[in-house]
Short mmCIF file of C-alpha atoms in Angstrom, two decimals:
data_model
loop_
_atom_site.label_atom_id
_atom_site.label_comp_id
_atom_site.label_asym_id
_atom_site.label_seq_id
_atom_site.Cartn_x
_atom_site.Cartn_y
_atom_site.Cartn_z
CA MET A 9 3.84 1.70 22.84
CA ALA A 10 3.06 1.46 19.14
CA TYR A 11 0.55 3.73 17.45
CA ILE A 12 -1.97 1.82 15.30
CA LEU A 13 -4.22 3.38 12.68
CA PHE A 14 -7.29 1.20 12.16
CA ALA A 15 -10.09 1.62 9.59
CA GLU A 16 -13.32 -0.42 9.63
CA ASP A 17 -16.80 0.68 8.58
CA ASP A 18 -18.66 -1.82 10.78
CA THR A 19 -19.24 0.10 14.02
CA THR A 20 -19.57 -2.96 16.24
CA LEU A 21 -16.40 -4.58 14.95
CA ARG A 22 -14.52 -1.29 14.97
CA ASN A 23 -15.38 -0.68 18.62
CA ALA A 24 -14.54 -4.25 19.64
CA ILE A 25 -11.12 -4.25 17.98
CA THR A 26 -10.32 -0.76 19.22
CA LEU A 27 -11.12 -1.81 22.79
CA ALA A 28 -8.97 -4.95 22.44
CA LEU A 29 -6.03 -2.97 21.07
CA LYS A 30 -6.23 -0.36 23.81
CA SER A 31 -6.44 -3.10 26.45
CA GLU A 32 -3.05 -4.32 25.15
CA GLY A 33 -1.62 -0.85 25.66
CA TYR A 34 -1.55 0.30 22.04
CA GLU A 35 -2.36 3.87 21.07
CA VAL A 36 -5.21 3.59 18.55
CA ARG A 37 -6.89 5.92 16.09
CA ALA A 38 -10.01 4.30 14.63
CA CYS A 39 -11.58 5.50 11.37
CA LYS A 40 -14.93 4.68 9.81
CA ASP A 41 -13.84 4.66 6.16
CA GLY A 42 -10.88 4.82 3.82
CA ALA A 43 -10.96 8.54 3.17
CA GLU A 44 -10.82 9.28 6.90
CA ALA A 45 -7.93 6.81 7.24
CA LEU A 46 -5.91 8.64 4.57
CA ALA A 47 -6.55 12.01 6.19
CA THR A 48 -5.52 10.64 9.58
CA TYR A 49 -2.39 9.05 8.12
CA ALA A 50 -1.40 12.44 6.68
CA GLU A 51 -1.65 14.00 10.15
CA ARG A 52 0.57 11.39 11.81
CA HIS A 53 2.16 8.26 10.40
CA PRO A 54 1.38 5.13 12.43
CA ASP A 55 3.57 2.15 13.30
CA LEU A 56 0.96 -0.20 11.83
CA LEU A 57 -2.01 0.25 9.51
CA ILE A 58 -4.99 -2.13 9.75
CA LEU A 59 -7.54 -1.79 6.95
CA ASP A 60 -10.88 -3.34 6.22
CA VAL A 61 -10.99 -4.09 2.49
CA MET A 62 -14.58 -3.07 1.67
CA MET A 63 -15.21 0.46 3.00
CA PRO A 64 -17.17 3.52 1.81
CA ARG A 65 -15.52 6.32 -0.16
CA LYS A 66 -12.17 4.53 -0.43
CA SER A 67 -11.54 0.81 -0.10
CA GLY A 68 -8.69 -0.64 1.90
CA TYR A 69 -6.96 -1.44 -1.37
CA ASP A 70 -7.26 2.20 -2.48
CA VAL A 71 -5.82 3.43 0.82
CA CYS A 72 -2.91 1.00 0.65
CA ALA A 73 -2.13 1.92 -2.95
CA GLU A 74 -2.04 5.65 -2.16
CA ILE A 75 0.16 5.21 0.88
CA ARG A 76 2.55 2.87 -0.91
CA ARG A 77 3.37 5.57 -3.46
CA ASN A 78 5.50 7.28 -0.81
CA ASP A 79 5.84 4.81 2.04
CA ASP A 80 7.13 1.29 1.34
CA LEU A 81 7.99 0.42 4.92
CA LEU A 82 4.78 0.88 6.87
CA PRO A 83 3.38 -2.57 7.76
CA VAL A 84 -0.15 -2.97 6.39
CA MET A 85 -2.66 -5.60 7.49
CA PHE A 86 -6.01 -6.23 5.80
CA LEU A 87 -9.19 -7.43 7.50
CA THR A 88 -11.30 -9.10 4.86
CA ALA A 89 -14.17 -11.41 4.13
CA LYS A 90 -12.73 -11.72 0.63
CA SER A 91 -10.25 -14.56 0.47
CA SER A 92 -10.08 -15.60 -3.16
CA GLU A 93 -6.68 -16.05 -4.81
CA GLU A 94 -7.26 -12.93 -6.91
CA ASP A 95 -7.98 -10.81 -3.83
CA VAL A 96 -4.84 -12.02 -2.07
CA VAL A 97 -2.72 -11.41 -5.17
CA LEU A 98 -4.14 -7.90 -5.50
CA GLY A 99 -3.50 -7.03 -1.86
CA LEU A 100 0.03 -8.40 -1.81
CA GLY A 101 0.74 -6.68 -5.10
CA LEU A 102 -0.17 -3.40 -3.44
CA GLY A 103 2.34 -4.10 -0.66
CA ALA A 104 0.18 -5.65 2.07
CA ASP A 105 1.97 -7.68 4.72
CA ASP A 106 -0.90 -9.85 5.90
CA PHE A 107 -4.58 -10.75 5.67
CA ILE A 108 -6.85 -11.52 8.62
CA ALA A 109 -10.05 -13.32 7.65
CA LYS A 110 -13.43 -12.31 8.98
CA PRO A 111 -14.97 -13.16 11.36
CA VAL A 112 -11.94 -11.86 13.24
CA ARG A 113 -10.51 -13.85 16.13
CA LEU A 114 -9.15 -11.23 18.50
CA ASP A 115 -6.51 -13.53 19.99
CA VAL A 116 -5.10 -14.27 16.52
CA LEU A 117 -5.23 -10.61 15.54
CA LEU A 118 -3.38 -9.51 18.69
CA ALA A 119 -0.76 -12.23 18.28
CA ARG A 120 -0.06 -11.23 14.68
CA ILE A 121 0.14 -7.55 15.58
CA ALA A 122 2.67 -8.24 18.34
CA VAL A 123 4.90 -10.25 16.02
CA ILE A 124 4.72 -7.90 13.05
CA LEU A 125 5.61 -4.89 15.21
CA LYS A 126 8.54 -6.76 16.77
CA TRP A 127 9.79 -7.93 13.38
CA THR A 128 9.41 -4.50 11.79
CA LYS A 129 11.36 -2.87 14.61
CA ARG A 130 14.15 -5.38 14.14
CA VAL A 131 14.58 -4.90 10.38
CA GLY A 132 13.10 -1.46 9.78
CA PRO A 133 14.90 1.66 8.54
CA ALA A 134 16.26 2.58 11.97
CA THR A 135 18.35 -0.60 12.03
CA ALA A 136 18.67 -1.46 8.36
CA GLN A 137 22.22 -2.27 7.32
CA SER A 138 23.81 0.23 4.95
CA ASP A 139 24.66 -2.27 2.26
CA THR A 140 23.76 -3.76 -1.08
CA PHE A 141 23.80 -7.31 -2.34
CA LYS A 142 23.08 -9.03 -5.63
CA ILE A 143 20.81 -11.82 -6.78
CA GLY A 144 21.80 -12.60 -10.33
CA ASP A 145 22.02 -9.31 -12.19
CA ALA A 146 19.66 -7.52 -9.80
CA LEU A 147 21.17 -5.24 -7.18
CA ILE A 148 19.23 -4.97 -3.91
CA ASP A 149 19.77 -1.77 -1.96
CA ALA A 150 18.89 -2.70 1.63
CA THR A 151 19.10 0.89 2.84
CA ARG A 152 16.72 2.31 0.24
CA PHE A 153 14.51 -0.81 0.01
CA ALA A 154 14.92 -0.91 -3.74
CA VAL A 155 15.87 -3.25 -6.59
CA ARG A 156 17.97 -1.99 -9.48
CA ARG A 157 18.11 -3.91 -12.77
CA ASN A 158 20.43 -3.07 -15.67
CA GLY A 159 19.79 0.65 -15.77
CA GLU A 160 16.01 0.36 -15.43
CA PRO A 161 14.10 2.53 -12.92
CA ASP A 162 14.45 1.31 -9.34
CA LEU A 163 11.60 -0.82 -8.00
CA SER A 164 10.57 -0.44 -4.37
CA ILE A 165 10.43 -3.49 -2.14
CA THR A 166 8.66 -3.98 1.17
CA ILE A 167 10.22 -5.06 4.44
CA ARG A 168 8.93 -8.61 3.94
CA GLU A 169 10.33 -8.77 0.42
CA LEU A 170 13.70 -7.55 1.66
CA GLY A 171 13.60 -10.20 4.38
CA LEU A 172 13.01 -12.94 1.81
CA LEU A 173 15.74 -11.64 -0.48
CA ARG A 174 18.20 -11.48 2.41
CA THR A 175 17.32 -15.01 3.46
CA PHE A 176 17.83 -16.41 -0.05
CA ALA A 177 21.10 -14.50 -0.49
CA ALA A 178 22.40 -15.91 2.79
CA HIS A 179 21.65 -19.51 1.72
CA PRO A 180 22.52 -19.88 -1.99
CA GLY A 181 21.86 -23.33 -3.37
CA GLU A 182 20.15 -24.46 -0.18
CA VAL A 183 16.58 -25.76 -0.22
CA LEU A 184 14.59 -23.64 2.23
CA SER A 185 11.31 -25.08 3.44
CA ARG A 186 8.19 -22.96 3.56
CA ASP A 187 8.19 -23.18 7.35
CA ALA A 188 11.81 -22.02 7.52
CA LEU A 189 11.08 -19.02 5.30
CA LEU A 190 7.95 -18.12 7.24
CA ASP A 191 9.83 -18.31 10.55
CA ALA A 192 12.74 -16.25 9.19
CA VAL A 193 10.66 -13.49 7.63
CA TRP A 194 7.31 -13.48 9.44
CA GLY A 195 8.53 -14.77 12.79
CA GLU A 196 7.86 -17.96 14.69
CA ASN A 197 4.22 -18.62 15.58
CA TYR A 198 3.03 -15.79 13.32
CA PHE A 199 0.37 -18.01 11.72
CA ALA A 200 1.14 -16.72 8.22
CA SER A 201 -0.06 -19.08 5.50
CA SER A 202 1.91 -20.75 2.73
CA ARG A 203 -0.28 -18.85 0.26
CA THR A 204 0.97 -15.56 1.71
CA LEU A 205 4.56 -16.74 1.27
CA ASP A 206 3.95 -17.99 -2.27
CA GLN A 207 2.43 -14.68 -3.36
CA HIS A 208 5.37 -12.77 -1.87
CA ILE A 209 7.67 -15.01 -3.92
CA VAL A 210 5.64 -14.12 -7.03
CA GLN A 211 6.17 -10.43 -6.29
CA ILE A 212 9.92 -10.62 -5.70
CA ARG A 213 10.42 -12.74 -8.82
CA ARG A 214 8.63 -10.07 -10.82
CA LYS A 215 10.74 -7.30 -9.31
CA LEU A 216 13.98 -9.19 -9.96
CA GLY A 217 13.10 -9.55 -13.66
CA GLU A 218 15.14 -12.27 -15.40
CA SER A 219 17.05 -12.86 -12.18
CA GLY A 220 13.77 -13.89 -10.57
CA ASN A 221 14.10 -17.22 -12.40
CA LEU A 222 16.97 -18.04 -10.05
CA ILE A 223 14.45 -18.55 -7.24
CA GLU A 224 13.29 -22.07 -7.94
CA THR A 225 10.25 -23.84 -6.55
CA VAL A 226 11.13 -27.17 -4.93
CA ARG A 227 7.89 -29.10 -5.20
CA GLY A 228 6.47 -30.24 -1.90
CA THR A 229 9.20 -28.51 0.11
CA GLY A 230 9.84 -24.84 -0.52
CA TYR A 231 12.26 -22.74 -2.55
CA ARG A 232 15.93 -22.52 -3.52
CA LEU A 233 18.14 -19.74 -4.88
CA ARG A 234 20.07 -21.36 -7.70
CA HIS A 235 23.81 -20.75 -7.80
CA THR A 236 24.97 -18.49 -10.62
#
């Protein structure tokens, strides 16, 4: 069963979520702040990292940023009472995969965990195809989870970003609805929001550089990768 590293400074919530995770059969290591989470991560890398955003010593954002310097593939989920557009953009920019709003509904949390672990196992490094593909002038290395642009330094991409890029590359010129993209990359019934998808699109456009303009917004529907 998957090993989950979980950091939350609220003792009552930390104990409740830890109990719920263990009741589902997960191995859990619970931490009371961000610094403890980083130290625990260094001892043993988890299959999933769940972080409260506002914690003593190091915030969830700080923990995610430090881990992402060397680990682009670990799925990261934030628990947060902060839900402004700026907060979501910041978290996704750091490489977060999802946000769970407080107060936390345990049934929703458990459902999202189950799907993200299943999806990560399916597309993670153990099963990633040893190939590359192009979107415009950007070369996507699916094995290394990286984007290469015209001799510039490689940019790391997350599993979700790779999933979106693969989906667009497989359907050039086709209008893909938001629901279709969410189902393809987050999994059916994952409850991910359109805002999460839109911010991931912002990130992959940025990483593709000029080629990011090929991913067009189709108002009221979704997105399309324009033929080149």
